[in-house]
PDB file of C-alpha atoms and ligand atoms in Angstrom:
ATOM      1  CA  MET A   1      12.644 -42.699 -28.333  1.00 76.00           C
ATOM      2  CA  ASP A   2      11.834 -46.312 -28.866  1.00 87.00           C
ATOM      3  CA  ASP A   3      12.913 -46.979 -32.405  1.00 90.00           C
ATOM      4  CA  GLN A   4      10.979 -50.282 -32.648  1.00 94.00           C
ATOM      5  CA  LEU A   5       7.846 -48.494 -31.581  1.00 95.00           C
ATOM      6  CA  VAL A   6       8.426 -45.722 -34.175  1.00 95.00           C
ATOM      7  CA  GLU A   7       8.879 -48.376 -36.962  1.00 96.00           C
ATOM      8  CA  GLN A   8       5.654 -50.070 -35.797  1.00 97.00           C
ATOM      9  CA  LEU A   9       3.742 -46.712 -35.904  1.00 97.00           C
ATOM     10  CA  ARG A  10       5.062 -46.140 -39.454  1.00 97.00           C
ATOM     11  CA  MET A  11       3.750 -49.573 -40.612  1.00 97.00           C
ATOM     12  CA  ASP A  12       0.360 -48.880 -38.829  1.00 97.00           C
ATOM     13  CA  VAL A  13      -0.105 -45.787 -40.930  1.00 97.00           C
ATOM     14  CA  VAL A  14       1.026 -47.422 -44.175  1.00 97.00           C
ATOM     15  CA  ARG A  15      -1.418 -50.326 -43.579  1.00 97.00           C
ATOM     16  CA  GLY A  16      -4.174 -47.896 -42.549  1.00 97.00           C
ATOM     17  CA  ALA A  17      -3.665 -45.935 -45.861  1.00 97.00           C
ATOM     18  CA  GLN A  18      -3.764 -49.201 -47.799  1.00 97.00           C
ATOM     19  CA  ALA A  19      -6.983 -50.097 -46.103  1.00 97.00           C
ATOM     20  CA  LEU A  20      -8.573 -46.836 -47.163  1.00 97.00           C
ATOM     21  CA  VAL A  21      -7.305 -47.278 -50.754  1.00 97.00           C
ATOM     22  CA  GLU A  22      -8.584 -50.898 -50.958  1.00 97.00           C
ATOM     23  CA  ALA A  23     -11.949 -49.927 -49.526  1.00 97.00           C
ATOM     24  CA  GLY A  24     -12.451 -47.241 -52.266  1.00 96.00           C
ATOM     25  CA  VAL A  25     -13.280 -44.539 -49.734  1.00 96.00           C
ATOM     26  CA  LEU A  26     -10.886 -41.903 -51.079  1.00 96.00           C
ATOM     27  CA  SER A  27     -11.327 -39.383 -53.876  1.00 95.00           C
ATOM     28  CA  GLY A  28      -9.970 -40.209 -57.303  1.00 93.00           C
ATOM     29  CA  THR A  29      -6.522 -38.670 -56.589  1.00 92.00           C
ATOM     30  CA  GLN A  30      -6.231 -40.672 -53.313  1.00 94.00           C
ATOM     31  CA  HIS A  31      -5.217 -37.314 -51.715  1.00 93.00           C
ATOM     32  CA  GLY A  32      -4.866 -37.373 -47.973  1.00 94.00           C
ATOM     33  CA  ASN A  33      -2.431 -37.169 -45.091  1.00 95.00           C
ATOM     34  CA  TRP A  34      -2.106 -39.017 -41.900  1.00 97.00           C
ATOM     35  CA  SER A  35      -0.322 -38.592 -38.707  1.00 97.00           C
ATOM     36  CA  VAL A  36       0.295 -40.499 -35.538  1.00 98.00           C
ATOM     37  CA  ARG A  37       1.532 -39.384 -32.064  1.00 98.00           C
ATOM     38  CA  ILE A  38       4.480 -41.162 -30.602  1.00 97.00           C
ATOM     39  CA  PRO A  39       3.055 -42.144 -27.174  1.00 94.00           C
ATOM     40  CA  GLY A  40       4.550 -40.304 -24.243  1.00 89.00           C
ATOM     41  CA  THR A  41       6.182 -37.600 -26.460  1.00 93.00           C
ATOM     42  CA  ASP A  42       5.324 -34.298 -28.133  1.00 94.00           C
ATOM     43  CA  HIS A  43       6.432 -35.812 -31.416  1.00 97.00           C
ATOM     44  CA  ILE A  44       4.289 -37.073 -34.280  1.00 97.00           C
ATOM     45  CA  LEU A  45       4.970 -38.817 -37.704  1.00 97.00           C
ATOM     46  CA  LEU A  46       3.236 -37.247 -40.677  1.00 97.00           C
ATOM     47  CA  THR A  47       2.743 -38.404 -44.255  1.00 90.00           C
ATOM     48  CA  GLY A  48       2.932 -36.623 -47.565  1.00 74.00           C
ATOM     49  CA  SER A  49      -0.004 -35.703 -49.787  1.00 75.00           C
ATOM     50  CA  SER A  50      -1.138 -39.135 -51.210  1.00 88.00           C
ATOM     51  CA  LEU A  51      -2.410 -42.098 -49.290  1.00 94.00           C
ATOM     52  CA  GLY A  52      -1.854 -44.318 -52.382  1.00 94.00           C
ATOM     53  CA  GLY A  53       1.419 -46.286 -52.571  1.00 92.00           C
ATOM     54  CA  MET A  54       2.691 -44.847 -49.264  1.00 93.00           C
ATOM     55  CA  LYS A  55       6.019 -46.215 -47.833  1.00 94.00           C
ATOM     56  CA  PRO A  56       7.157 -46.129 -44.147  1.00 94.00           C
ATOM     57  CA  GLU A  57       9.948 -43.754 -44.970  1.00 93.00           C
ATOM     58  CA  ASP A  58       7.543 -41.231 -46.361  1.00 93.00           C
ATOM     59  CA  LEU A  59       6.546 -40.221 -42.730  1.00 95.00           C
ATOM     60  CA  ALA A  60       8.582 -37.329 -41.420  1.00 95.00           C
ATOM     61  CA  LEU A  61       9.129 -36.906 -37.671  1.00 96.00           C
ATOM     62  CA  LEU A  62       7.931 -33.555 -36.283  1.00 96.00           C
ATOM     63  CA  THR A  63       7.411 -31.801 -32.961  1.00 97.00           C
ATOM     64  CA  LEU A  64       3.995 -30.444 -32.189  1.00 96.00           C
ATOM     65  CA  ASP A  65       5.476 -26.985 -32.842  1.00 95.00           C
ATOM     66  CA  GLY A  66       5.796 -28.110 -36.428  1.00 93.00           C
ATOM     67  CA  GLU A  67       9.566 -28.398 -36.478  1.00 94.00           C
ATOM     68  CA  VAL A  68      10.708 -31.241 -38.710  1.00 94.00           C
ATOM     69  CA  LEU A  69      13.293 -33.441 -36.900  1.00 95.00           C
ATOM     70  CA  GLN A  70      13.774 -36.209 -39.311  1.00 93.00           C
ATOM     71  CA  GLY A  71      12.839 -36.891 -43.038  1.00 93.00           C
ATOM     72  CA  GLY A  72      11.027 -34.155 -44.998  1.00 90.00           C
ATOM     73  CA  LEU A  73       7.848 -32.988 -46.361  1.00 88.00           C
ATOM     74  CA  SER A  74       6.994 -31.631 -49.786  1.00 86.00           C
ATOM     75  CA  ALA A  75       5.957 -27.924 -50.036  1.00 84.00           C
ATOM     76  CA  SER A  76       2.249 -28.907 -50.315  1.00 82.00           C
ATOM     77  CA  SER A  77       2.471 -31.339 -47.404  1.00 84.00           C
ATOM     78  CA  ALA A  78       4.097 -28.667 -45.214  1.00 86.00           C
ATOM     79  CA  GLU A  79       0.938 -26.575 -45.642  1.00 87.00           C
ATOM     80  CA  ILE A  80      -1.055 -29.070 -43.657  1.00 90.00           C
ATOM     81  CA  ILE A  81       1.234 -29.563 -40.584  1.00 94.00           C
ATOM     82  CA  ARG A  82      -0.767 -27.246 -38.349  1.00 95.00           C
ATOM     83  CA  MET A  83      -4.052 -28.905 -39.416  1.00 95.00           C
ATOM     84  CA  HIS A  84      -2.709 -32.008 -37.656  1.00 97.00           C
ATOM     85  CA  THR A  85      -0.817 -30.561 -34.709  1.00 97.00           C
ATOM     86  CA  ALA A  86      -3.740 -28.389 -33.700  1.00 97.00           C
ATOM     87  CA  VAL A  87      -5.834 -31.586 -33.114  1.00 98.00           C
ATOM     88  CA  TYR A  88      -3.111 -33.177 -30.798  1.00 97.00           C
ATOM     89  CA  LEU A  89      -2.698 -29.806 -28.965  1.00 97.00           C
ATOM     90  CA  GLU A  90      -6.436 -29.564 -28.419  1.00 97.00           C
ATOM     91  CA  ARG A  91      -7.073 -33.172 -27.499  1.00 97.00           C
ATOM     92  CA  SER A  92      -4.589 -35.116 -25.348  1.00 95.00           C
ATOM     93  CA  ASP A  93      -6.604 -38.315 -25.853  1.00 95.00           C
ATOM     94  CA  VAL A  94      -6.036 -38.368 -29.760  1.00 97.00           C
ATOM     95  CA  GLY A  95      -3.244 -40.597 -30.993  1.00 98.00           C
ATOM     96  CA  SER A  96      -3.856 -40.390 -34.816  1.00 98.00           C
ATOM     97  CA  VAL A  97      -5.294 -37.901 -37.294  1.00 98.00           C
ATOM     98  CA  VAL A  98      -6.254 -38.590 -40.927  1.00 98.00           C
ATOM     99  CA  HIS A  99      -7.414 -36.091 -43.582  1.00 97.00           C
ATOM    100  CA  THR A 100      -9.109 -37.226 -46.753  1.00 97.00           C
ATOM    101  CA  HIS A 101     -11.453 -35.985 -49.497  1.00 97.00           C
ATOM    102  CA  SER A 102     -13.674 -39.047 -49.250  1.00 98.00           C
ATOM    103  CA  PRO A 103     -16.414 -38.052 -51.612  1.00 98.00           C
ATOM    104  CA  TYR A 104     -19.629 -38.654 -49.773  1.00 98.00           C
ATOM    105  CA  SER A 105     -18.586 -37.151 -46.363  1.00 98.00           C
ATOM    106  CA  SER A 106     -16.841 -34.393 -48.284  1.00 98.00           C
ATOM    107  CA  ALA A 107     -20.236 -33.673 -49.968  1.00 98.00           C
ATOM    108  CA  PHE A 108     -21.614 -32.797 -46.544  1.00 98.00           C
ATOM    109  CA  ALA A 109     -18.502 -30.574 -46.064  1.00 98.00           C
ATOM    110  CA  VAL A 110     -19.043 -28.745 -49.303  1.00 98.00           C
ATOM    111  CA  ALA A 111     -22.761 -28.292 -48.376  1.00 98.00           C
ATOM    112  CA  ASN A 112     -21.487 -27.000 -44.994  1.00 98.00           C
ATOM    113  CA  ARG A 113     -24.011 -29.297 -43.341  1.00 98.00           C
ATOM    114  CA  PRO A 114     -23.090 -31.232 -40.199  1.00 97.00           C
ATOM    115  CA  LEU A 115     -23.296 -35.056 -40.517  1.00 97.00           C
ATOM    116  CA  GLU A 116     -25.891 -36.497 -38.232  1.00 96.00           C
ATOM    117  CA  CYS A 117     -25.920 -39.945 -36.884  1.00 95.00           C
ATOM    118  CA  TYR A 118     -28.019 -41.633 -39.573  1.00 96.00           C
ATOM    119  CA  ALA A 119     -26.414 -45.121 -39.477  1.00 95.00           C
ATOM    120  CA  GLU A 120     -25.271 -47.941 -37.161  1.00 93.00           C
ATOM    121  CA  ILE A 121     -21.666 -47.613 -38.099  1.00 94.00           C
ATOM    122  CA  LEU A 122     -21.468 -44.075 -36.793  1.00 94.00           C
ATOM    123  CA  ALA A 123     -23.600 -44.888 -33.794  1.00 93.00           C
ATOM    124  CA  ARG A 124     -20.981 -47.522 -32.763  1.00 90.00           C
ATOM    125  CA  THR A 125     -18.363 -44.731 -32.488  1.00 88.00           C
ATOM    126  CA  GLY A 126     -20.786 -43.034 -29.976  1.00 83.00           C
ATOM    127  CA  SER A 127     -21.280 -40.090 -32.148  1.00 83.00           C
ATOM    128  CA  SER A 128     -24.782 -38.987 -31.083  1.00 81.00           C
ATOM    129  CA  ASP A 129     -24.135 -35.260 -31.726  1.00 87.00           C
ATOM    130  CA  PRO A 130     -23.754 -34.213 -35.393  1.00 94.00           C
ATOM    131  CA  ILE A 131     -20.171 -34.110 -36.847  1.00 97.00           C
ATOM    132  CA  PRO A 132     -19.468 -30.332 -36.767  1.00 97.00           C
ATOM    133  CA  VAL A 133     -18.337 -28.288 -39.881  1.00 98.00           C
ATOM    134  CA  ALA A 134     -15.389 -25.986 -39.541  1.00 98.00           C
ATOM    135  CA  PRO A 135     -16.061 -23.114 -42.036  1.00 98.00           C
ATOM    136  CA  TYR A 136     -13.607 -22.867 -44.962  1.00 97.00           C
ATOM    137  CA  GLY A 137     -10.268 -21.361 -44.793  1.00 94.00           C
ATOM    138  CA  PRO A 138      -7.192 -22.135 -47.129  1.00 92.00           C
ATOM    139  CA  ARG A 139      -5.744 -25.390 -45.848  1.00 88.00           C
ATOM    140  CA  GLY A 140      -3.438 -25.166 -42.853  1.00 87.00           C
ATOM    141  CA  SER A 141      -3.922 -21.322 -42.578  1.00 92.00           C
ATOM    142  CA  ASP A 142      -4.527 -19.469 -39.359  1.00 93.00           C
ATOM    143  CA  GLN A 143      -8.214 -19.031 -40.276  1.00 95.00           C
ATOM    144  CA  SER A 144      -8.632 -22.700 -41.170  1.00 95.00           C
ATOM    145  CA  VAL A 145      -6.875 -24.021 -37.960  1.00 96.00           C
ATOM    146  CA  ALA A 146      -8.904 -21.585 -35.837  1.00 97.00           C
ATOM    147  CA  ASN A 147     -12.088 -22.740 -37.398  1.00 97.00           C
ATOM    148  CA  ILE A 148     -11.162 -26.419 -36.809  1.00 97.00           C
ATOM    149  CA  VAL A 149     -10.286 -25.777 -33.074  1.00 97.00           C
ATOM    150  CA  GLN A 150     -13.603 -23.860 -32.593  1.00 98.00           C
ATOM    151  CA  ALA A 151     -15.547 -26.742 -34.192  1.00 97.00           C
ATOM    152  CA  MET A 152     -13.744 -29.297 -31.870  1.00 97.00           C
ATOM    153  CA  ARG A 153     -14.524 -27.169 -28.857  1.00 96.00           C
ATOM    154  CA  ALA A 154     -18.228 -27.123 -29.840  1.00 94.00           C
ATOM    155  CA  ALA A 155     -18.212 -30.877 -30.066  1.00 93.00           C
ATOM    156  CA  PRO A 156     -15.522 -32.003 -27.536  1.00 92.00           C
ATOM    157  CA  THR A 157     -16.228 -35.649 -27.687  1.00 89.00           C
ATOM    158  CA  GLN A 158     -16.472 -36.061 -31.446  1.00 94.00           C
ATOM    159  CA  ASN A 159     -13.597 -37.696 -33.312  1.00 96.00           C
ATOM    160  CA  ALA A 160     -14.075 -35.846 -36.595  1.00 98.00           C
ATOM    161  CA  VAL A 161     -14.547 -32.479 -38.081  1.00 98.00           C
ATOM    162  CA  LEU A 162     -16.003 -31.702 -41.568  1.00 98.00           C
ATOM    163  CA  LEU A 163     -13.684 -29.130 -43.285  1.00 98.00           C
ATOM    164  CA  GLY A 164     -16.053 -26.758 -45.059  1.00 98.00           C
ATOM    165  CA  ASN A 165     -15.756 -26.838 -48.857  1.00 98.00           C
ATOM    166  CA  HIS A 166     -12.749 -29.126 -48.534  1.00 97.00           C
ATOM    167  CA  GLY A 167     -12.945 -32.658 -47.018  1.00 97.00           C
ATOM    168  CA  ILE A 168     -12.733 -34.435 -43.582  1.00 98.00           C
ATOM    169  CA  LEU A 169     -10.512 -34.760 -40.584  1.00 98.00           C
ATOM    170  CA  ALA A 170     -10.936 -37.885 -38.598  1.00 98.00           C
ATOM    171  CA  PHE A 171      -9.089 -38.868 -35.484  1.00 97.00           C
ATOM    172  CA  GLY A 172      -9.006 -41.516 -32.791  1.00 97.00           C
ATOM    173  CA  ILE A 173      -6.905 -42.876 -29.920  1.00 96.00           C
ATOM    174  CA  ASP A 174      -4.735 -44.745 -32.438  1.00 97.00           C
ATOM    175  CA  VAL A 175      -4.344 -45.386 -36.227  1.00 98.00           C
ATOM    176  CA  ALA A 176      -7.033 -48.023 -36.196  1.00 97.00           C
ATOM    177  CA  GLY A 177      -9.424 -45.645 -34.434  1.00 97.00           C
ATOM    178  CA  ALA A 178      -8.809 -42.824 -36.974  1.00 98.00           C
ATOM    179  CA  ARG A 179      -9.176 -45.364 -39.929  1.00 98.00           C
ATOM    180  CA  GLN A 180     -12.471 -46.613 -38.459  1.00 96.00           C
ATOM    181  CA  MET A 181     -13.799 -43.086 -38.148  1.00 97.00           C
ATOM    182  CA  VAL A 182     -13.123 -42.380 -41.948  1.00 98.00           C
ATOM    183  CA  PHE A 183     -15.125 -45.619 -42.677  1.00 98.00           C
ATOM    184  CA  ALA A 184     -17.985 -44.527 -40.342  1.00 97.00           C
ATOM    185  CA  LEU A 185     -18.240 -41.091 -41.737  1.00 98.00           C
ATOM    186  CA  GLU A 186     -18.065 -42.163 -45.373  1.00 98.00           C
ATOM    187  CA  GLU A 187     -20.556 -44.997 -45.073  1.00 98.00           C
ATOM    188  CA  THR A 188     -22.982 -42.847 -43.050  1.00 97.00           C
ATOM    189  CA  ALA A 189     -22.841 -39.975 -45.539  1.00 98.00           C
ATOM    190  CA  GLN A 190     -23.169 -42.306 -48.452  1.00 98.00           C
ATOM    191  CA  LEU A 191     -26.249 -43.996 -46.913  1.00 98.00           C
ATOM    192  CA  ALA A 192     -27.788 -40.589 -46.136  1.00 98.00           C
ATOM    193  CA  ILE A 193     -27.348 -39.334 -49.619  1.00 98.00           C
ATOM    194  CA  LEU A 194     -28.893 -42.506 -51.047  1.00 98.00           C
ATOM    195  CA  ALA A 195     -31.666 -42.516 -48.470  1.00 98.00           C
ATOM    196  CA  SER A 196     -32.572 -38.979 -49.587  1.00 97.00           C
ATOM    197  CA  ALA A 197     -33.389 -40.312 -53.015  1.00 97.00           C
ATOM    198  CA  VAL A 198     -35.887 -42.813 -51.639  1.00 97.00           C
ATOM    199  CA  GLY A 199     -37.244 -40.912 -48.613  1.00 97.00           C
ATOM    200  CA  THR A 200     -35.895 -38.802 -45.737  1.00 96.00           C
ATOM    201  CA  PRO A 201     -32.882 -40.070 -43.764  1.00 96.00           C
ATOM    202  CA  ARG A 202     -33.753 -40.469 -40.072  1.00 96.00           C
ATOM    203  CA  THR A 203     -31.290 -40.021 -37.211  1.00 95.00           C
ATOM    204  CA  ILE A 204     -30.801 -42.597 -34.579  1.00 93.00           C
ATOM    205  CA  PRO A 205     -32.134 -41.264 -31.230  1.00 92.00           C
ATOM    206  CA  PRO A 206     -29.259 -40.227 -28.912  1.00 90.00           C
ATOM    207  CA  HIS A 207     -30.071 -42.782 -26.184  1.00 92.00           C
ATOM    208  CA  MET A 208     -29.908 -45.587 -28.900  1.00 91.00           C
ATOM    209  CA  VAL A 209     -26.437 -44.232 -30.002  1.00 89.00           C
ATOM    210  CA  VAL A 210     -25.303 -44.593 -26.436  1.00 90.00           C
ATOM    211  CA  ALA A 211     -26.736 -48.108 -26.333  1.00 91.00           C
ATOM    212  CA  ALA A 212     -25.072 -49.039 -29.611  1.00 90.00           C
ATOM    213  CA  GLU A 213     -21.668 -47.944 -28.470  1.00 89.00           C
ATOM    214  CA  GLN A 214     -22.057 -49.610 -25.057  1.00 91.00           C
ATOM    215  CA  ARG A 215     -23.019 -52.890 -26.812  1.00 92.00           C
ATOM    216  CA  ARG A 216     -19.867 -52.740 -29.030  1.00 90.00           C
ATOM    217  CA  VAL A 217     -17.640 -52.082 -26.038  1.00 91.00           C
ATOM    218  CA  ALA A 218     -19.189 -54.884 -23.961  1.00 92.00           C
ATOM    219  CA  PHE A 219     -18.794 -57.448 -26.872  1.00 92.00           C
ATOM    220  CA  GLU A 220     -15.218 -56.349 -27.484  1.00 89.00           C
ATOM    221  CA  ALA A 221     -14.410 -56.759 -23.796  1.00 93.00           C
ATOM    222  CA  ALA A 222     -15.910 -60.257 -23.730  1.00 93.00           C
ATOM    223  CA  GLY A 223     -13.782 -61.346 -26.648  1.00 93.00           C
ATOM    224  CA  PRO A 224     -14.493 -63.819 -29.390  1.00 92.00           C
ATOM    225  CA  VAL A 225     -17.029 -66.701 -29.153  1.00 91.00           C
ATOM    226  CA  THR A 226     -15.675 -70.140 -30.018  1.00 88.00           C
ATOM    227  CA  ALA A 227     -17.390 -73.389 -30.738  1.00 90.00           C
ATOM    228  CA  GLY A 228     -18.265 -75.135 -27.413  1.00 80.00           C
ATOM    229  CA  GLY A 229     -17.031 -72.209 -25.414  1.00 66.00           C
ATOM    230  CA  GLY A 230     -20.487 -70.850 -24.863  1.00 57.00           C
ATOM    231  CA  SER A 231     -20.969 -67.302 -23.744  1.00 55.00           C
ATOM    232  CA  ASP A 232     -22.080 -65.765 -20.340  1.00 54.00           C
ATOM    233  CA  ARG A 233     -22.730 -62.387 -21.700  1.00 52.00           C
ATOM    234  CA  ALA A 234     -25.746 -60.648 -20.011  1.00 51.00           C
ATOM    235  CA  ASP A 235     -27.650 -59.740 -23.054  1.00 53.00           C
TER     236      ASP A 235
HETATM  237 ZN1  LIG B   1      -7.283 -31.687 -48.409  1.00 89.69          ZN
END
């Protein structure tokens, strides 16, 4: 295993957690846990139970069978190992998984209501179908994990599942992708709840969600625009 890469991944998760804390998108306890797949292996790094004040050494090294190879996890953190490993086993394209109790998106989870694409930030992730709800089961239990996998199979291209009566599970190809998904879910849920006070939140039509994601991808591929550099984007 590439030690330098592992250290980099530890730092990626620590910085990702800091970003969520600083953005104020966590619940008051800052509860959450985060994992990252070590590319090309069946190993992951997984954090403890708070995303606040996390240190690189807080991440334990585990196999996808749940065996701890290096470091350690508290009893409460050990409960959620399978909540993370199930996602990697189900989706080979996922490189990072984060769980939070972000209040607005968790409100949808408590209402057991799928989160539809009400806002631009979620459209940019390509989420035209609603973010599914996995019905409640005690965290990390067989029932809970089975419900998560079933929800993922019902929405195979979505990078998130709402955990009924609990919180959210967001994922992506890497730590940055998983972090962005938390931001997208939380902002969309907050806006939808606020919008319901002044009217009825409206969803973005699916073809426009596709257009929003394509536009983001095209601009990212074209790179930054600099003074005097012009742009030859077809737009
Ligand atoms: Zn939780």
